PDB file of C-alpha atoms in Angstrom:
ATOM      1  CA  MET A   1      15.696  17.939   4.586  1.00 55.00           C
ATOM      2  CA  THR A   2      16.130  16.088   8.422  1.00 66.00           C
ATOM      3  CA  ASN A   3      15.562  12.178   9.297  1.00 87.00           C
ATOM      4  CA  THR A   4      14.003  11.827  11.966  1.00 90.00           C
ATOM      5  CA  THR A   5      13.626   8.056  14.643  1.00 89.00           C
ATOM      6  CA  HIS A   6      12.289   7.561  17.194  1.00 87.00           C
ATOM      7  CA  PHE A   7      13.703   8.182  20.543  1.00 85.00           C
ATOM      8  CA  GLY A   8      11.112   5.774  23.083  1.00 84.00           C
ATOM      9  CA  TYR A   9       7.213   7.459  22.545  1.00 86.00           C
ATOM     10  CA  GLU A  10       9.655  10.669  21.042  1.00 87.00           C
ATOM     11  CA  THR A  11      10.051  10.875  17.533  1.00 87.00           C
ATOM     12  CA  VAL A  12      13.328  12.966  17.254  1.00 87.00           C
ATOM     13  CA  LYS A  13      16.202  14.404  14.726  1.00 91.00           C
ATOM     14  CA  GLU A  14      18.477  10.708  14.085  1.00 87.00           C
ATOM     15  CA  GLU A  15      21.381  13.115  15.704  1.00 84.00           C
ATOM     16  CA  ASP A  16      19.594  13.587  18.516  1.00 83.00           C
ATOM     17  CA  LYS A  17      18.995   9.759  19.734  1.00 85.00           C
ATOM     18  CA  VAL A  18      22.666   9.068  19.751  1.00 80.00           C
ATOM     19  CA  ARG A  19      23.511  11.847  22.003  1.00 85.00           C
ATOM     20  CA  LYS A  20      19.948  11.242  24.046  1.00 83.00           C
ATOM     21  CA  VAL A  21      21.521   7.571  24.680  1.00 84.00           C
ATOM     22  CA  ALA A  22      24.450   8.163  25.413  1.00 78.00           C
ATOM     23  CA  GLU A  23      22.655  10.371  27.939  1.00 84.00           C
ATOM     24  CA  VAL A  24      21.089   7.183  29.186  1.00 81.00           C
ATOM     25  CA  PHE A  25      23.650   4.279  28.821  1.00 79.00           C
ATOM     26  CA  HIS A  26      26.474   7.129  31.140  1.00 79.00           C
ATOM     27  CA  SER A  27      23.656   7.546  33.400  1.00 79.00           C
ATOM     28  CA  VAL A  28      22.537   4.286  34.246  1.00 80.00           C
ATOM     29  CA  ALA A  29      26.297   2.257  33.662  1.00 77.00           C
ATOM     30  CA  ALA A  30      27.460   2.134  37.536  1.00 76.00           C
ATOM     31  CA  LYS A  31      24.398   0.776  38.320  1.00 79.00           C
ATOM     32  CA  TYR A  32      23.576  -1.039  35.294  1.00 81.00           C
ATOM     33  CA  ASP A  33      24.158  -4.904  36.936  1.00 80.00           C
ATOM     34  CA  VAL A  34      22.171  -4.446  40.237  1.00 82.00           C
ATOM     35  CA  MET A  35      18.624  -2.763  37.923  1.00 83.00           C
ATOM     36  CA  ASN A  36      19.335  -5.156  35.561  1.00 84.00           C
ATOM     37  CA  ASP A  37      18.489  -8.256  38.759  1.00 87.00           C
ATOM     38  CA  PHE A  38      16.488  -6.256  40.640  1.00 84.00           C
ATOM     39  CA  MET A  39      13.937  -5.436  37.461  1.00 87.00           C
ATOM     40  CA  SER A  40      14.306  -8.998  35.704  1.00 90.00           C
ATOM     41  CA  ALA A  41      14.388 -10.559  39.212  1.00 88.00           C
ATOM     42  CA  GLY A  42      17.344 -12.107  38.297  1.00 90.00           C
ATOM     43  CA  LEU A  43      15.621 -13.447  34.539  1.00 95.00           C
ATOM     44  CA  HIS A  44      18.251 -11.621  32.861  1.00 94.00           C
ATOM     45  CA  ARG A  45      21.150 -14.122  33.679  1.00 93.00           C
ATOM     46  CA  VAL A  46      19.642 -17.046  32.657  1.00 96.00           C
ATOM     47  CA  TRP A  47      18.853 -15.039  29.109  1.00 97.00           C
ATOM     48  CA  LYS A  48      21.887 -14.660  28.750  1.00 97.00           C
ATOM     49  CA  ALA A  49      23.450 -17.868  29.632  1.00 97.00           C
ATOM     50  CA  PHE A  50      20.947 -19.515  26.918  1.00 98.00           C
ATOM     51  CA  THR A  51      22.277 -17.129  24.776  1.00 98.00           C
ATOM     52  CA  ILE A  52      25.351 -18.689  25.589  1.00 98.00           C
ATOM     53  CA  ALA A  53      25.106 -21.965  25.682  1.00 98.00           C
ATOM     54  CA  GLN A  54      22.804 -21.126  21.859  1.00 98.00           C
ATOM     55  CA  ALA A  55      26.237 -19.605  20.697  1.00 98.00           C
ATOM     56  CA  GLY A  56      28.881 -22.507  21.137  1.00 98.00           C
ATOM     57  CA  ILE A  57      31.970 -21.321  21.199  1.00 98.00           C
ATOM     58  CA  ARG A  58      34.915 -23.194  21.058  1.00 98.00           C
ATOM     59  CA  PRO A  59      38.371 -23.110  21.840  1.00 98.00           C
ATOM     60  CA  GLY A  60      40.938 -20.472  19.217  1.00 98.00           C
ATOM     61  CA  PHE A  61      36.690 -19.431  18.063  1.00 98.00           C
ATOM     62  CA  LYS A  62      36.627 -15.234  17.453  1.00 98.00           C
ATOM     63  CA  VAL A  63      34.433 -13.515  18.775  1.00 98.00           C
ATOM     64  CA  LEU A  64      33.005 -10.074  18.656  1.00 98.00           C
ATOM     65  CA  ASP A  65      30.712  -8.761  21.614  1.00 98.00           C
ATOM     66  CA  ILE A  66      28.718  -5.645  20.246  1.00 98.00           C
ATOM     67  CA  ALA A  67      27.165  -3.069  23.212  1.00 95.00           C
ATOM     68  CA  GLY A  68      28.821  -5.666  25.363  1.00 94.00           C
ATOM     69  CA  GLY A  69      28.610  -3.294  28.702  1.00 86.00           C
ATOM     70  CA  THR A  70      29.572  -4.503  31.780  1.00 87.00           C
ATOM     71  CA  GLY A  71      30.489  -7.122  29.371  1.00 94.00           C
ATOM     72  CA  ASP A  72      28.833 -10.034  30.804  1.00 94.00           C
ATOM     73  CA  LEU A  73      29.095 -12.392  27.670  1.00 97.00           C
ATOM     74  CA  SER A  74      32.398 -10.850  26.805  1.00 97.00           C
ATOM     75  CA  LYS A  75      33.201 -12.889  30.392  1.00 97.00           C
ATOM     76  CA  ALA A  76      31.898 -16.611  29.039  1.00 97.00           C
ATOM     77  CA  PHE A  77      32.989 -16.130  26.028  1.00 98.00           C
ATOM     78  CA  ALA A  78      36.649 -14.770  26.738  1.00 97.00           C
ATOM     79  CA  LYS A  79      36.823 -18.284  29.079  1.00 97.00           C
ATOM     80  CA  GLN A  80      35.364 -20.859  26.857  1.00 98.00           C
ATOM     81  CA  ALA A  81      36.992 -19.307  23.372  1.00 98.00           C
ATOM     82  CA  GLY A  82      40.595 -20.041  25.952  1.00 97.00           C
ATOM     83  CA  PRO A  83      44.361 -18.497  25.852  1.00 96.00           C
ATOM     84  CA  THR A  84      44.331 -19.213  21.088  1.00 97.00           C
ATOM     85  CA  GLY A  85      40.376 -17.469  20.770  1.00 98.00           C
ATOM     86  CA  GLU A  86      40.345 -13.860  20.973  1.00 98.00           C
ATOM     87  CA  VAL A  87      36.846 -11.894  21.904  1.00 98.00           C
ATOM     88  CA  TRP A  88      36.467  -8.093  21.442  1.00 98.00           C
ATOM     89  CA  LEU A  89      33.943  -7.116  24.047  1.00 98.00           C
ATOM     90  CA  THR A  90      32.351  -3.417  22.346  1.00 97.00           C
ATOM     91  CA  ASP A  91      29.989  -0.599  23.292  1.00 95.00           C
ATOM     92  CA  ILE A  92      29.295   2.627  21.633  1.00 93.00           C
ATOM     93  CA  ASN A  93      28.921   4.082  25.432  1.00 92.00           C
ATOM     94  CA  GLU A  94      32.483   4.903  27.122  1.00 92.00           C
ATOM     95  CA  SER A  95      30.213   4.998  30.841  1.00 91.00           C
ATOM     96  CA  MET A  96      29.269   1.443  30.439  1.00 91.00           C
ATOM     97  CA  LEU A  97      33.146  -0.433  28.094  1.00 93.00           C
ATOM     98  CA  ARG A  98      35.012   0.820  31.227  1.00 93.00           C
ATOM     99  CA  VAL A  99      32.758  -0.394  33.595  1.00 91.00           C
ATOM    100  CA  GLY A 100      32.901  -3.840  31.517  1.00 93.00           C
ATOM    101  CA  ARG A 101      36.919  -3.282  30.947  1.00 95.00           C
ATOM    102  CA  ASP A 102      37.168  -3.463  34.588  1.00 94.00           C
ATOM    103  CA  ARG A 103      35.153  -6.025  35.756  1.00 93.00           C
ATOM    104  CA  LEU A 104      36.660  -7.780  33.029  1.00 96.00           C
ATOM    105  CA  LEU A 105      40.558  -6.871  34.733  1.00 95.00           C
ATOM    106  CA  ASN A 106      38.991  -8.037  38.021  1.00 95.00           C
ATOM    107  CA  LYS A 107      37.999 -11.514  37.164  1.00 94.00           C
ATOM    108  CA  GLY A 108      41.605 -11.741  35.557  1.00 95.00           C
ATOM    109  CA  ILE A 109      40.643 -11.963  32.146  1.00 95.00           C
ATOM    110  CA  VAL A 110      42.886  -9.404  30.132  1.00 94.00           C
ATOM    111  CA  THR A 111      40.732  -9.206  26.496  1.00 96.00           C
ATOM    112  CA  PRO A 112      40.509  -6.788  23.815  1.00 96.00           C
ATOM    113  CA  THR A 113      38.039  -3.686  23.902  1.00 96.00           C
ATOM    114  CA  THR A 114      36.841  -0.255  21.670  1.00 96.00           C
ATOM    115  CA  LEU A 115      34.657   2.393  21.336  1.00 95.00           C
ATOM    116  CA  CYS A 116      32.946   2.200  18.415  1.00 94.00           C
ATOM    117  CA  ASP A 117      29.038   1.794  17.067  1.00 95.00           C
ATOM    118  CA  ALA A 118      27.534  -1.543  15.383  1.00 97.00           C
ATOM    119  CA  GLU A 119      26.465   0.545  12.536  1.00 96.00           C
ATOM    120  CA  LYS A 120      30.021   1.070  11.407  1.00 97.00           C
ATOM    121  CA  LEU A 121      32.074  -1.705  12.747  1.00 98.00           C
ATOM    122  CA  PRO A 122      36.052  -1.502  12.583  1.00 98.00           C
ATOM    123  CA  PHE A 123      36.553  -5.212  10.939  1.00 98.00           C
ATOM    124  CA  PRO A 124      37.751  -6.884   8.188  1.00 98.00           C
ATOM    125  CA  ASP A 125      35.915  -8.841   6.221  1.00 98.00           C
ATOM    126  CA  ASN A 126      34.353 -12.487   6.683  1.00 98.00           C
ATOM    127  CA  TYR A 127      36.334 -12.352  10.245  1.00 98.00           C
ATOM    128  CA  PHE A 128      34.398 -13.991  12.946  1.00 98.00           C
ATOM    129  CA  ASP A 129      33.548 -16.341  13.993  1.00 98.00           C
ATOM    130  CA  ARG A 130      30.173 -15.467  16.319  1.00 98.00           C
ATOM    131  CA  VAL A 131      29.052 -12.201  16.223  1.00 98.00           C
ATOM    132  CA  SER A 132      26.331 -11.299  19.864  1.00 98.00           C
ATOM    133  CA  VAL A 133      24.157  -8.070  21.067  1.00 98.00           C
ATOM    134  CA  ALA A 134      22.813  -9.039  23.817  1.00 97.00           C
ATOM    135  CA  PHE A 135      19.807  -5.372  24.125  1.00 95.00           C
ATOM    136  CA  GLY A 136      21.277  -3.168  22.574  1.00 95.00           C
ATOM    137  CA  LEU A 137      20.150  -3.084  18.828  1.00 97.00           C
ATOM    138  CA  ARG A 138      17.503  -2.136  20.839  1.00 95.00           C
ATOM    139  CA  ASN A 139      18.556   1.567  20.876  1.00 93.00           C
ATOM    140  CA  MET A 140      20.174   1.480  17.364  1.00 95.00           C
ATOM    141  CA  THR A 141      18.806   3.768  14.429  1.00 93.00           C
ATOM    142  CA  HIS A 142      19.883   2.505  11.230  1.00 95.00           C
ATOM    143  CA  LYS A 143      18.591  -1.160  12.466  1.00 97.00           C
ATOM    144  CA  ASP A 144      19.140  -2.711   8.813  1.00 98.00           C
ATOM    145  CA  VAL A 145      22.206  -1.208   8.405  1.00 98.00           C
ATOM    146  CA  ALA A 146      23.832  -2.815  11.916  1.00 98.00           C
ATOM    147  CA  LEU A 147      22.573  -6.181  11.206  1.00 98.00           C
ATOM    148  CA  SER A 148      24.410  -5.982   8.034  1.00 98.00           C
ATOM    149  CA  GLU A 149      27.717  -4.908   9.433  1.00 98.00           C
ATOM    150  CA  MET A 150      27.411  -6.987  11.710  1.00 98.00           C
ATOM    151  CA  ARG A 151      27.035 -10.249   8.727  1.00 98.00           C
ATOM    152  CA  ARG A 152      29.950  -9.036   6.869  1.00 98.00           C
ATOM    153  CA  VAL A 153      32.615  -8.855   9.498  1.00 98.00           C
ATOM    154  CA  LEU A 154      31.192 -12.324   9.807  1.00 98.00           C
ATOM    155  CA  LYS A 155      32.888 -15.383   8.256  1.00 98.00           C
ATOM    156  CA  PRO A 156      31.089 -17.718   6.297  1.00 98.00           C
ATOM    157  CA  GLY A 157      29.411 -21.179   8.446  1.00 98.00           C
ATOM    158  CA  GLY A 158      29.213 -18.344  11.030  1.00 98.00           C
ATOM    159  CA  LYS A 159      26.120 -16.955  13.719  1.00 98.00           C
ATOM    160  CA  LEU A 160      24.765 -13.819  14.508  1.00 98.00           C
ATOM    161  CA  LEU A 161      22.797 -13.875  17.753  1.00 98.00           C
ATOM    162  CA  VAL A 162      20.094 -11.456  18.924  1.00 98.00           C
ATOM    163  CA  LEU A 163      18.716 -11.085  22.292  1.00 98.00           C
ATOM    164  CA  GLU A 164      16.739  -8.788  22.839  1.00 98.00           C
ATOM    165  CA  PHE A 165      13.154  -7.331  24.526  1.00 96.00           C
ATOM    166  CA  SER A 166      10.726  -8.595  22.605  1.00 97.00           C
ATOM    167  CA  LYS A 167       6.702  -8.433  22.263  1.00 97.00           C
ATOM    168  CA  VAL A 168       5.270 -10.649  25.513  1.00 97.00           C
ATOM    169  CA  TRP A 169       3.098 -13.331  24.852  1.00 97.00           C
ATOM    170  CA  GLU A 170      -0.536 -11.388  24.752  1.00 97.00           C
ATOM    171  CA  PRO A 171      -3.394 -12.485  27.822  1.00 97.00           C
ATOM    172  CA  LEU A 172       0.431 -11.569  29.850  1.00 96.00           C
ATOM    173  CA  LYS A 173       0.428  -8.055  27.547  1.00 96.00           C
ATOM    174  CA  LYS A 174      -1.341  -5.685  30.526  1.00 96.00           C
ATOM    175  CA  PRO A 175       0.100  -6.505  33.742  1.00 97.00           C
ATOM    176  CA  TYR A 176       3.661  -6.817  31.667  1.00 96.00           C
ATOM    177  CA  ASP A 177       2.687  -2.621  30.380  1.00 96.00           C
ATOM    178  CA  ILE A 178       1.975  -2.005  34.296  1.00 96.00           C
ATOM    179  CA  TYR A 179       4.797  -2.763  36.022  1.00 95.00           C
ATOM    180  CA  SER A 180       6.958  -1.472  32.838  1.00 95.00           C
ATOM    181  CA  PHE A 181       5.167   1.886  32.985  1.00 95.00           C
ATOM    182  CA  SER A 182       4.455   2.147  37.051  1.00 94.00           C
ATOM    183  CA  VAL A 183       6.622  -0.254  38.726  1.00 93.00           C
ATOM    184  CA  LEU A 184       9.912   0.157  36.436  1.00 91.00           C
ATOM    185  CA  PRO A 185      10.686   3.588  36.494  1.00 92.00           C
ATOM    186  CA  TRP A 186       9.971   3.983  40.208  1.00 93.00           C
ATOM    187  CA  LEU A 187      12.879   1.886  41.091  1.00 89.00           C
ATOM    188  CA  GLY A 188      14.564   3.225  38.749  1.00 87.00           C
ATOM    189  CA  GLN A 189      13.917   6.379  40.900  1.00 91.00           C
ATOM    190  CA  LYS A 190      14.922   3.720  43.789  1.00 89.00           C
ATOM    191  CA  VAL A 191      17.870   2.895  43.075  1.00 84.00           C
ATOM    192  CA  ALA A 192      19.421   4.084  40.187  1.00 83.00           C
ATOM    193  CA  ASN A 193      18.051   7.665  41.148  1.00 87.00           C
ATOM    194  CA  ASP A 194      16.604   7.769  37.587  1.00 88.00           C
ATOM    195  CA  ALA A 195      13.895   6.706  36.900  1.00 89.00           C
ATOM    196  CA  ASP A 196      13.552   9.081  32.641  1.00 90.00           C
ATOM    197  CA  SER A 197      16.668   6.675  31.970  1.00 88.00           C
ATOM    198  CA  TYR A 198      14.417   3.752  32.558  1.00 90.00           C
ATOM    199  CA  ARG A 199      10.946   4.342  31.134  1.00 92.00           C
ATOM    200  CA  TYR A 200      13.014   5.033  27.927  1.00 91.00           C
ATOM    201  CA  LEU A 201      13.413   2.132  28.430  1.00 90.00           C
ATOM    202  CA  ALA A 202       9.085   0.111  28.884  1.00 92.00           C
ATOM    203  CA  GLU A 203       8.970   3.014  25.453  1.00 94.00           C
ATOM    204  CA  SER A 204      11.470   1.485  23.720  1.00 94.00           C
ATOM    205  CA  ILE A 205      11.230  -2.222  23.699  1.00 94.00           C
ATOM    206  CA  ARG A 206       7.772  -1.568  22.448  1.00 95.00           C
ATOM    207  CA  MET A 207       9.090   0.598  19.735  1.00 94.00           C
ATOM    208  CA  HIS A 208      11.452  -2.628  19.196  1.00 96.00           C
ATOM    209  CA  PRO A 209      10.526  -4.412  15.659  1.00 97.00           C
ATOM    210  CA  ASP A 210       8.370  -7.876  17.324  1.00 98.00           C
ATOM    211  CA  GLN A 211      10.296 -11.374  16.589  1.00 98.00           C
ATOM    212  CA  GLU A 212       8.446 -11.781  13.584  1.00 98.00           C
ATOM    213  CA  THR A 213       9.604  -8.208  12.211  1.00 98.00           C
ATOM    214  CA  LEU A 214      13.489  -8.325  13.537  1.00 98.00           C
ATOM    215  CA  LYS A 215      12.896 -12.346  11.958  1.00 98.00           C
ATOM    216  CA  LYS A 216      12.366 -10.985   8.252  1.00 98.00           C
ATOM    217  CA  MET A 217      14.819  -8.211   8.711  1.00 98.00           C
ATOM    218  CA  MET A 218      17.682 -10.712  10.210  1.00 98.00           C
ATOM    219  CA  GLU A 219      16.599 -12.463   6.211  1.00 98.00           C
ATOM    220  CA  ASP A 220      16.647  -9.533   4.184  1.00 98.00           C
ATOM    221  CA  VAL A 221      19.843  -8.178   4.565  1.00 98.00           C
ATOM    222  CA  GLY A 222      21.404 -12.022   4.384  1.00 98.00           C
ATOM    223  CA  LEU A 223      21.994 -14.115   7.267  1.00 98.00           C
ATOM    224  CA  GLU A 224      20.145 -17.383   6.894  1.00 98.00           C
ATOM    225  CA  ARG A 225      18.213 -20.307   8.973  1.00 98.00           C
ATOM    226  CA  VAL A 226      17.727 -17.362  10.985  1.00 98.00           C
ATOM    227  CA  GLN A 227      14.885 -18.414  14.510  1.00 98.00           C
ATOM    228  CA  TYR A 228      14.196 -17.530  17.947  1.00 98.00           C
ATOM    229  CA  TYR A 229      13.186 -19.094  20.549  1.00 98.00           C
ATOM    230  CA  ASN A 230      10.680 -16.800  23.185  1.00 98.00           C
ATOM    231  CA  LEU A 231      12.329 -16.268  26.688  1.00 98.00           C
ATOM    232  CA  THR A 232       9.637 -16.369  29.600  1.00 97.00           C
ATOM    233  CA  ALA A 233       6.392 -15.646  27.717  1.00 97.00           C
ATOM    234  CA  GLY A 234       8.421 -13.150  24.501  1.00 98.00           C
ATOM    235  CA  VAL A 235       9.586 -11.203  27.552  1.00 97.00           C
ATOM    236  CA  ALA A 236      12.897 -11.483  25.609  1.00 98.00           C
ATOM    237  CA  ALA A 237      14.169 -13.086  22.913  1.00 98.00           C
ATOM    238  CA  LEU A 238      17.128 -14.409  21.221  1.00 98.00           C
ATOM    239  CA  HIS A 239      17.265 -14.528  17.505  1.00 98.00           C
ATOM    240  CA  THR A 240      19.570 -16.399  15.777  1.00 98.00           C
ATOM    241  CA  GLY A 241      21.446 -16.639  11.577  1.00 98.00           C
ATOM    242  CA  ILE A 242      24.289 -18.306   9.710  1.00 98.00           C
ATOM    243  CA  LYS A 243      25.647 -16.232   6.893  1.00 98.00           C
ATOM    244  CA  MET A 244      26.418 -18.603   4.222  1.00 97.00           C
TER     245      MET A 244
END
């Protein structure tokens, strides 16, 4: 019997979701940052800055940036961890990883990068002081498996940070839906020549667990002191948890 999952609102075979998500990010990689600025009015930079502040990276820390995309978090983490630290930029998508690696190199930041699946992390147990995933968990087929892997590679006392689109404040739901399903695909077509990928983005946000559900998922894999911060009325949320 073939297992199925969601690709936006569409029900697909699990193996097909991996391929379809890959196609989305191969398509948008070159315009990823430009589109993020357009569609969030630059707020994604504020959300990432808040995440970086909450991470509390210190010199010498080992940090894993999962689904690191174009390298915004890795760039900040590498500067904070310093020459004695170790910051890994990873992504499952080769196009996104290449853009991120090149951006870091252009900034004079040489840090390890690797293509890997968050559900099968190629790192030993208890290795990292911090693990982050920004706007990547939503696209993973088995989120519980990925969260368990993130906890596995954390050192005791280490922190996981999950920044993701979430459930918006109820009074804003109607205008947010209009923006998401009308304006966002139009922007995607104009800026990235790809309306479908941004239609998928809007759908995938609605299929992603809300704040309380994700909090419980993190607790269920063994993380403790799990809490979340709503950002911009819940358009995004940062969840954090500690491995004890």
